[in-house]
XYZ file of C-alpha atoms in Angstrom:
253
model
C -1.597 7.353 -68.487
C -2.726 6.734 -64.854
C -0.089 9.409 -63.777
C -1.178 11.657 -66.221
C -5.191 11.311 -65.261
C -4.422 11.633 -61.480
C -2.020 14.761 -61.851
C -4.751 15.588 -64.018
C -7.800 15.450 -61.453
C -5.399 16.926 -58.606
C -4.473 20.188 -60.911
C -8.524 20.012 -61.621
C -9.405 20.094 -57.798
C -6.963 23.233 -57.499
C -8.703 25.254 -60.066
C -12.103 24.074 -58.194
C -11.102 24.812 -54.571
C -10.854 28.596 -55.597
C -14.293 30.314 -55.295
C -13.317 33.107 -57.243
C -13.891 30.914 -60.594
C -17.062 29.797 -59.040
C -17.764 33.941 -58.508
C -16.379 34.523 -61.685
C -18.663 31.894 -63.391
C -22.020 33.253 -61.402
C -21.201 36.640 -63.358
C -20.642 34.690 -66.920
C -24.102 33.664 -66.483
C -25.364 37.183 -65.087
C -24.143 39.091 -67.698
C -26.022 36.432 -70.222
C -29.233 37.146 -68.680
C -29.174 40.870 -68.471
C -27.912 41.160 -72.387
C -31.154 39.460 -72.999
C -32.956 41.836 -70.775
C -31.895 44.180 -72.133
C -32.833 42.928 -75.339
C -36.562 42.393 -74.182
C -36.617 45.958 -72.545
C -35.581 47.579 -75.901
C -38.018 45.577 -77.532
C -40.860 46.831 -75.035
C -39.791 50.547 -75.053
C -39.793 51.241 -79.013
C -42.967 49.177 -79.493
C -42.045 46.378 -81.640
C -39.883 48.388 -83.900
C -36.898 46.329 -83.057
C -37.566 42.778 -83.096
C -36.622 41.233 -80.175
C -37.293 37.989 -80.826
C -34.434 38.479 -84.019
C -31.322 39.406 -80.865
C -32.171 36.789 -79.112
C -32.591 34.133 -82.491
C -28.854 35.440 -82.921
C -27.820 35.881 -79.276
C -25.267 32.854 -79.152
C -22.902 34.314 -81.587
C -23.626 38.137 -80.227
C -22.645 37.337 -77.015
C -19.568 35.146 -77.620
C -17.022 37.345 -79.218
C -16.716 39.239 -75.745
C -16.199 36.082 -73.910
C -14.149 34.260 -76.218
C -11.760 38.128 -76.475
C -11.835 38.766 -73.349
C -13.903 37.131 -70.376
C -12.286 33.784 -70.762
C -8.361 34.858 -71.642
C -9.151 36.335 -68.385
C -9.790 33.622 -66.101
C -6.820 31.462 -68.370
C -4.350 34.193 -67.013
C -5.849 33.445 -63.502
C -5.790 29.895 -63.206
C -2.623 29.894 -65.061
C -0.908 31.946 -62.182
C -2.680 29.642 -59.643
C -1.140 26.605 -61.012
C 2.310 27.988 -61.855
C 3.545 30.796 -59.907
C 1.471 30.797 -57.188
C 2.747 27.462 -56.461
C 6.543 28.285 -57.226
C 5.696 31.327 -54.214
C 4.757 29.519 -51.688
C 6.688 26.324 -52.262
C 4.090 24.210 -52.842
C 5.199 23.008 -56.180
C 7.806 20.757 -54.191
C 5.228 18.300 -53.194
C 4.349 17.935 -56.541
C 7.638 17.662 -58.303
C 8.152 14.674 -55.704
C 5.220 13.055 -56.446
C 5.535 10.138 -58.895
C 4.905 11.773 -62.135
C 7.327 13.193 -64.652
C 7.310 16.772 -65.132
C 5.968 16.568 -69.011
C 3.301 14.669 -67.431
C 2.686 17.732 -64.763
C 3.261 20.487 -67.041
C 0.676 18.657 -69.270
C -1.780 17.755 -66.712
C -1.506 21.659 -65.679
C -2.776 22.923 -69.266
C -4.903 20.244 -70.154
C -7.190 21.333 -66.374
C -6.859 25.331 -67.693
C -8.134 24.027 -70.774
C -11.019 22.249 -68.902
C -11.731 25.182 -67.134
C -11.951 27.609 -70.067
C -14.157 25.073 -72.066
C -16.500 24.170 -69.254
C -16.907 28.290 -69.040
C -17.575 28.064 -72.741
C -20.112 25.314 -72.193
C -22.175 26.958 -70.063
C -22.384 30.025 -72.087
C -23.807 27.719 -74.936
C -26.378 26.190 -73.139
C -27.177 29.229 -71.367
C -27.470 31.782 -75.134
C -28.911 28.181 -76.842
C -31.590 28.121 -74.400
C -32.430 32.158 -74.391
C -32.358 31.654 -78.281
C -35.183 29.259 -78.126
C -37.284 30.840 -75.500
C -37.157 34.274 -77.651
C -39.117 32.498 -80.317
C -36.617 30.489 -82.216
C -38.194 27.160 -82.102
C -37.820 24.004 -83.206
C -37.073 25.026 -87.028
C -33.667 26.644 -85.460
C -32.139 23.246 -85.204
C -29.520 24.332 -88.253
C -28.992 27.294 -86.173
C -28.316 25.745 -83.101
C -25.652 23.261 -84.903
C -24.226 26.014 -86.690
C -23.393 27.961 -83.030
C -22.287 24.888 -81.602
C -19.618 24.234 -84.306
C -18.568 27.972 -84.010
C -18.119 27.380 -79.949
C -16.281 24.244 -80.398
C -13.954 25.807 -83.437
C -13.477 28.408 -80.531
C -11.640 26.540 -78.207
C -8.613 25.728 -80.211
C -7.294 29.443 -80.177
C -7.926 29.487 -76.479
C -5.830 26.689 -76.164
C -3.325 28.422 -77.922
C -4.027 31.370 -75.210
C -3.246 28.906 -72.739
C 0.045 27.685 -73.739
C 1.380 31.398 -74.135
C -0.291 32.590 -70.348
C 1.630 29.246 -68.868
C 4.939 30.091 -71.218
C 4.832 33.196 -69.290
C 4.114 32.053 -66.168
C 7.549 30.559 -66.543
C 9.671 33.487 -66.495
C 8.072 34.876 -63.251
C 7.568 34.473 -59.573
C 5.346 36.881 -58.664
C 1.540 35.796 -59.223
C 0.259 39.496 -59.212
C 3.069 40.667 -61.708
C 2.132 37.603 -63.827
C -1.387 38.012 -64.602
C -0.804 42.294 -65.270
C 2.104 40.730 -67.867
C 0.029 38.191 -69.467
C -2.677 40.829 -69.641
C -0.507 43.720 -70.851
C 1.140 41.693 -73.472
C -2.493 40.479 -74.492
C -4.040 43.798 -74.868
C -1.386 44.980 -76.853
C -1.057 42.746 -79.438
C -5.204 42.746 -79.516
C -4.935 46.266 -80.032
C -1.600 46.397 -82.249
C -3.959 43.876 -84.641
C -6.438 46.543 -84.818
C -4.109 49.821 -85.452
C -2.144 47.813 -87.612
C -4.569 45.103 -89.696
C -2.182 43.604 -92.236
C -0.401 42.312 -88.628
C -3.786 40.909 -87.140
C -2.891 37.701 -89.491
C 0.064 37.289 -88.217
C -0.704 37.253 -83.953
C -2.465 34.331 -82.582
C -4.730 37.128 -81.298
C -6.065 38.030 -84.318
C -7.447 34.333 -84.340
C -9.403 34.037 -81.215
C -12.992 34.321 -83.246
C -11.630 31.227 -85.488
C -15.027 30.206 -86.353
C -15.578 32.990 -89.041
C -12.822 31.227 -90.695
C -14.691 28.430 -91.438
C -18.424 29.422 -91.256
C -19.788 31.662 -94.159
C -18.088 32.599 -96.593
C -15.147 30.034 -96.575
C -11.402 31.118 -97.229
C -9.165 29.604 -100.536
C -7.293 26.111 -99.540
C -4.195 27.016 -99.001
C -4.856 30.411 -97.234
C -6.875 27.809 -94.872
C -3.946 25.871 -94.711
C -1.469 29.325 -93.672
C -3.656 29.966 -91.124
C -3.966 26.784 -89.377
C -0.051 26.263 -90.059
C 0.378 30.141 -88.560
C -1.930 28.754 -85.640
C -0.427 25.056 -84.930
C 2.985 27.454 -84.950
C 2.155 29.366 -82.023
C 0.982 26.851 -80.225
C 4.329 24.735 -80.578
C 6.447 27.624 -80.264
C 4.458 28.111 -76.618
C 4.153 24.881 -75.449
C 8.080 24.206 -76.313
C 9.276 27.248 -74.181
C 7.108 27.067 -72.163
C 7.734 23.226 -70.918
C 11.941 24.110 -71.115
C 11.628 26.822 -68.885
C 9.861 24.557 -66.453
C 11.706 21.162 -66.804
C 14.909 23.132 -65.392
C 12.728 25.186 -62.864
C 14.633 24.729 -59.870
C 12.567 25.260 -56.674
């Protein structure tokens, strides 16, 4: 376990050394306030005939299928090309194949700091939407609210694990960082889209999955269809993190 944490906090100080995901985390927070800006402003110019105060009550969940679609798969795909085949590029994933850890443990430590990442970028848009929720009026008697939001953000972050394991499966059958991110993205797109054009087949791509909250808040699916999906889900995710750590226990560098 020692390994594990240190391989861990070494594949966490990569991700952090890169200012882009610093950049890229300044916009998350930009594009936050100027949806609730813009909010205010078309609140102001039709003179109270929308209610403001009602987008922003609801803000948290408005703003959150964008990021949890599309923002954040994003900067997976990046960090996942950092860690992978930027490293098999320029050679630097030699040092760490020498270093005292097995490569389960590395190839675990590697997805568990994407992981990290993507949650700490879905943090920060909760506390950021929570807080303009509040401030637009929602007070103290949104406390259900508020709870109800932060369940749907954590439910959330088990699809973009899923995500996570499929951008590092990838990751594995390349060696070219730029061509790796335009594949993960390409392949991403299309099944996003194929789950649109076709919808009987948006149940069956982990895609179709990436709002998993709406499974479980609301109007609540039968048992066993609950039980299909997270089986369907738990599927992918195996079926990704399998291939995925094959291909790179007999990487040869």
């Amino acid at each position: 376990m020692t390994t594990f944490i240190a391989s861990l906090q070494n594949e966490l100080m990569k991700i952090f050394a890169r200012k882009k995901f610093f950049v890229l985390l300044i916009i998350e927070i930009l594009i936050c306030l100027l949806s609730g800006g813009v909010n205010y402003l078309i609140g102001k110019a039709s003179a109270g005939a929308v209610s403001t105060s009602l987008m922003l009550s609801n803000m948290p969940m408005i703003i959150l299928s964008f990021f949890i679609q599309i923002y954040i798969p994003l900067m997976i795909f990046m960090a996942s090309c950092d860690l992978f085949t930027s490293e098999v590029q320029d050679g630097t994933i030699r040092a760490s194949f020498m270093r005292p850890v097995s490569r389960f443990k590395l190839y675990a430590s590697k997805i568990a700091a994407i992981t990290i990442m993507a949650v700490i970028y879905l943090a920060v848009l909760f506390i950021l939407t929570t807080a303009m929720k509040l401030m637009g009026g929602a007070g103290i008697a949104s406390a259900t609210g508020v709870a109800e939001s932060f369940f749907a953000y954590f439910l959330d972050i088990f699809p973009l694990i899923v995500v996570v394991l499929f951008a590092a499966m990838l990751n594995q059958l390349l060696n070219s960082p730029s061509l790796s991110i335009v594949i993960c993205v390409i392949i991403y797109i299309g099944l996003y889209i194929l789950g649109i054009v076709v919808p009987q087949a948006s149940g069956l791509m982990f895609t179709g999955y990436s709002e998993w909250h709406n499974l479980w808040l609301g109007v609540t699916l039968p048992f066993m269809t609950m039980i299909s999906k997270i089986g369907l889900l738990l599927g992918y995710g195996l079926v990704f993190g399998c291939i995925g750590y094959y291909l790179f226990e007999r990487k040869e560098v």
